[in-house]
Tab-separated table of C-alpha atoms in Angstrom:
chain	number	residue	atom	x	y	z
A	1	MET	CA	-3.135	18.219	-29.394
A	2	ALA	CA	-2.310	15.926	-32.230
A	3	GLU	CA	-0.334	17.339	-35.057
A	4	LEU	CA	0.038	15.821	-38.483
A	5	ASN	CA	2.930	16.702	-40.665
A	6	THR	CA	2.768	15.750	-44.276
A	7	GLY	CA	5.758	14.957	-46.408
A	8	ASP	CA	6.536	16.843	-49.607
A	9	SER	CA	3.661	18.401	-51.434
A	10	GLY	CA	4.819	17.408	-54.905
A	11	GLY	CA	2.729	14.606	-56.253
A	12	LYS	CA	4.373	13.844	-59.558
A	13	GLY	CA	7.626	12.074	-60.030
A	14	LYS	CA	9.091	10.428	-63.125
A	15	GLY	CA	6.649	9.345	-65.737
A	16	GLY	CA	3.792	11.393	-64.393
A	17	LYS	CA	2.777	8.822	-61.831
A	18	VAL	CA	1.122	10.092	-58.720
A	19	ARG	CA	2.795	8.948	-55.544
A	20	SER	CA	0.955	8.518	-52.335
A	21	LYS	CA	1.835	11.036	-49.763
A	22	LYS	CA	3.717	9.786	-46.715
A	23	SER	CA	2.580	11.333	-43.552
A	24	ASN	CA	4.554	11.511	-40.331
A	25	ALA	CA	2.233	11.449	-37.353
A	26	LYS	CA	3.322	13.303	-34.209
A	27	VAL	CA	1.409	13.322	-30.974
A	28	ASP	CA	1.820	16.241	-28.631
A	29	LEU	CA	2.068	14.780	-25.067
A	30	THR	CA	2.030	18.083	-23.216
A	31	ALA	CA	-1.550	17.693	-22.079
A	32	MET	CA	-0.925	14.150	-20.777
A	33	VAL	CA	2.126	15.265	-18.784
A	34	ASP	CA	0.118	18.142	-17.326
A	35	LEU	CA	-2.624	15.729	-16.309
A	36	ALA	CA	-0.106	13.346	-14.714
A	37	PHE	CA	1.390	16.142	-12.592
A	38	LEU	CA	-2.062	17.345	-11.583
A	39	LEU	CA	-2.990	13.826	-10.442
A	40	ILE	CA	0.272	13.401	-8.520
A	41	THR	CA	-0.281	16.740	-6.795
A	42	PHE	CA	-3.879	15.857	-5.990
A	43	PHE	CA	-2.986	12.514	-4.405
A	44	MET	CA	-0.073	13.997	-2.466
A	45	LEU	CA	-2.290	16.673	-0.947
A	46	THR	CA	-5.270	14.434	-0.165
A	47	THR	CA	-3.392	11.441	1.271
A	48	SER	CA	-2.953	11.412	5.011
A	49	LEU	CA	0.513	10.411	6.052
A	50	SER	CA	0.870	7.783	8.756
A	51	LYS	CA	1.547	9.212	12.160
A	52	PRO	CA	4.478	7.764	14.081
A	53	GLN	CA	3.413	5.422	16.835
A	54	SER	CA	4.958	5.940	20.218
A	55	MET	CA	4.645	4.546	23.698
A	56	ASP	CA	4.439	6.713	26.779
A	57	LEU	CA	7.209	6.006	29.241
A	58	GLY	CA	7.547	7.460	32.701
A	59	LEU	CA	11.115	8.641	33.000
A	60	PRO	CA	12.876	9.686	36.192
A	61	ASP	CA	13.711	13.317	36.893
A	62	LYS	CA	17.034	14.519	35.568
A	63	ASN	CA	17.964	16.133	38.889
A	64	PRO	CA	16.283	14.129	41.614
A	65	ASP	CA	16.211	15.514	45.116
A	66	SER	CA	18.287	12.985	47.076
A	67	THR	CA	16.531	13.879	50.336
A	68	LYS	CA	13.206	12.541	49.006
A	69	ILE	CA	14.542	9.183	47.768
A	70	ASP	CA	14.488	6.250	50.162
A	71	PRO	CA	17.353	3.907	49.177
A	72	ASN	CA	15.877	1.054	51.251
A	73	ILE	CA	12.611	0.559	49.414
A	74	LYS	CA	11.292	-2.904	50.186
A	75	VAL	CA	9.283	-4.686	47.530
A	76	ASP	CA	7.556	-7.996	48.082
A	77	GLN	CA	9.525	-10.443	45.950
A	78	LYS	CA	6.327	-12.377	45.206
A	79	ARG	CA	5.267	-9.378	43.134
A	80	THR	CA	8.476	-9.136	41.070
A	81	MET	CA	9.456	-10.774	37.827
A	82	THR	CA	12.826	-10.211	36.169
A	83	ILE	CA	13.349	-10.538	32.422
A	84	ILE	CA	16.894	-10.688	31.048
A	85	LEU	CA	17.378	-10.005	27.337
A	86	GLY	CA	20.273	-11.792	25.629
A	87	LYS	CA	21.724	-12.063	22.159
A	88	ASP	CA	19.933	-13.785	19.279
A	89	ASN	CA	16.488	-12.907	20.704
A	90	LYS	CA	16.986	-15.040	23.817
A	91	ILE	CA	15.007	-14.314	26.971
A	92	LYS	CA	15.408	-15.668	30.493
A	93	TRP	CA	12.912	-14.785	33.192
A	94	PHE	CA	12.466	-15.637	36.819
A	95	HIS	CA	9.980	-14.853	39.529
A	96	GLY	CA	11.275	-13.253	42.724
A	97	LEU	CA	14.975	-12.805	43.350
A	98	LEU	CA	17.635	-14.978	41.734
A	99	GLU	CA	19.528	-15.165	45.037
A	100	ALA	CA	16.423	-16.405	46.918
A	101	PRO	CA	13.996	-17.682	44.270
A	102	GLU	CA	10.345	-18.396	44.808
A	103	PRO	CA	9.330	-22.073	44.652
A	104	ASN	CA	8.669	-21.772	40.901
A	105	GLY	CA	11.109	-18.932	40.423
A	106	LYS	CA	14.030	-20.682	38.743
A	107	PRO	CA	15.301	-19.051	35.526
A	108	THR	CA	13.305	-20.159	32.508
A	109	ASP	CA	13.881	-19.656	28.790
A	110	ALA	CA	11.196	-17.948	26.727
A	111	GLU	CA	10.517	-16.524	23.287
A	112	TYR	CA	8.884	-13.325	22.130
A	113	GLY	CA	5.245	-13.420	21.117
A	114	LYS	CA	1.917	-14.808	22.219
A	115	ASN	CA	3.173	-18.361	22.783
A	116	GLY	CA	6.245	-17.239	24.690
A	117	ILE	CA	6.768	-14.562	27.313
A	118	ARG	CA	3.271	-13.132	26.832
A	119	THR	CA	1.566	-16.197	28.321
A	120	GLU	CA	3.805	-16.022	31.385
A	121	LEU	CA	3.208	-12.300	31.795
A	122	LEU	CA	-0.562	-12.732	31.567
A	123	LYS	CA	-0.466	-15.526	34.172
A	124	ARG	CA	1.707	-13.464	36.504
A	125	VAL	CA	-0.382	-10.301	36.136
A	126	ALA	CA	-3.495	-12.225	37.174
A	127	SER	CA	-1.904	-14.238	39.994
A	128	VAL	CA	-0.014	-11.294	41.522
A	129	ALA	CA	-3.141	-9.115	41.432
A	130	GLU	CA	-5.010	-11.788	43.410
A	131	TYR	CA	-2.088	-12.173	45.827
A	132	ALA	CA	-1.781	-8.403	46.363
A	133	LYS	CA	-5.468	-8.119	47.285
A	134	THR	CA	-4.955	-10.563	50.176
A	135	ARG	CA	-2.204	-8.437	51.724
A	136	PRO	CA	-3.136	-6.085	54.595
A	137	THR	CA	-1.059	-3.287	53.047
A	138	TYR	CA	-2.891	-3.534	49.700
A	139	LYS	CA	-3.269	-0.300	47.725
A	140	GLU	CA	-4.936	0.295	44.392
A	141	GLY	CA	-2.385	-0.338	41.657
A	142	ASP	CA	-0.436	-2.996	43.553
A	143	GLY	CA	0.373	-5.708	41.096
A	144	LEU	CA	3.165	-7.268	39.136
A	145	ILE	CA	6.476	-5.419	38.973
A	146	VAL	CA	8.610	-6.426	35.992
A	147	ILE	CA	12.319	-5.622	35.956
A	148	ILE	CA	13.699	-5.610	32.418
A	149	LYS	CA	17.467	-6.094	32.167
A	150	PRO	CA	18.881	-5.754	28.659
A	151	THR	CA	22.436	-7.003	28.191
A	152	LYS	CA	25.141	-5.577	25.954
A	153	LYS	CA	24.462	-8.304	23.394
A	154	SER	CA	20.708	-7.652	23.155
A	155	THR	CA	19.359	-5.385	20.440
A	156	TYR	CA	17.203	-2.285	20.517
A	157	ARG	CA	14.469	-4.282	18.784
A	158	ASN	CA	14.480	-6.768	21.691
A	159	LEU	CA	13.856	-3.926	24.133
A	160	VAL	CA	11.043	-2.492	22.001
A	161	ASP	CA	9.475	-5.954	21.658
A	162	ILE	CA	9.487	-6.538	25.422
A	163	LEU	CA	8.027	-3.056	26.021
A	164	ASP	CA	5.277	-3.949	23.548
A	165	GLU	CA	4.605	-7.090	25.594
A	166	MET	CA	4.280	-4.930	28.729
A	167	ALA	CA	1.662	-2.791	26.983
A	168	ILE	CA	-0.222	-5.789	25.577
A	169	CYS	CA	-0.320	-7.575	28.958
A	170	LYS	CA	-1.183	-4.357	30.818
A	171	VAL	CA	1.667	-4.766	33.302
A	172	PRO	CA	1.077	-2.001	35.874
A	173	THR	CA	4.721	-1.364	36.808
A	174	TYR	CA	7.918	-2.113	34.935
A	175	ALA	CA	11.433	-0.736	34.966
A	176	ILE	CA	14.434	-0.933	32.676
A	177	VAL	CA	17.533	-1.591	34.757
A	178	ASN	CA	21.127	-2.024	33.663
A	179	ASP	CA	22.489	-3.289	37.003
A	180	ILE	CA	23.221	-7.002	36.765
A	181	SER	CA	24.111	-8.899	39.932
A	182	PRO	CA	26.969	-11.452	39.966
A	183	GLU	CA	24.445	-14.320	40.014
A	184	GLU	CA	22.649	-12.805	37.021
A	185	LYS	CA	26.007	-12.284	35.275
A	186	LYS	CA	26.504	-16.061	35.270
A	187	LEU	CA	23.073	-16.433	33.716
A	188	VAL	CA	23.890	-13.803	31.085
A	189	ASP	CA	27.181	-15.536	30.200
A	190	GLU	CA	25.274	-18.786	29.775
A	191	MET	CA	22.715	-17.074	27.501
A	192	ASN	CA	25.258	-15.261	25.344
A	193	LYS	CA	27.449	-18.254	24.498
């Protein structure tokens, strides 16, 4: 509501001249503040908040039964790919074992993103799936196995980024491992210089 206050009501001063009345205008902002709070409340209640995005990970049991675990599990090294995460967003990957690499399995540098590790992962997923189908022991789900080895100098973001790459490339099996062999330790020292 607008409210007008007028000055003094006396109109005559010296000499009988009539002075114009000065008016002080005041605007009552109560209604506007009420409307602002109603709008804020309305938008707070009708806006849907973003839901946190998460990735499903298969974690091992906390108390595994040691009688059921076979410590000598053999995996065809043609199906494995190892990715080592270093400092400053550096990645080294190799196919097979570092001790006995495949013909094209020497350690190679890569970057994150579609022009980096993703292209290699997509190639390997396709080629290993074709290779696995030719094996006599082929089972549904046999495919690329990626071993992710973060180092002490890599960041949490690096690990999340590489897990995102696994989801994008639809890698069937991957594992996060913190055991680094002596040969891989030399590679890590070279990366983290």
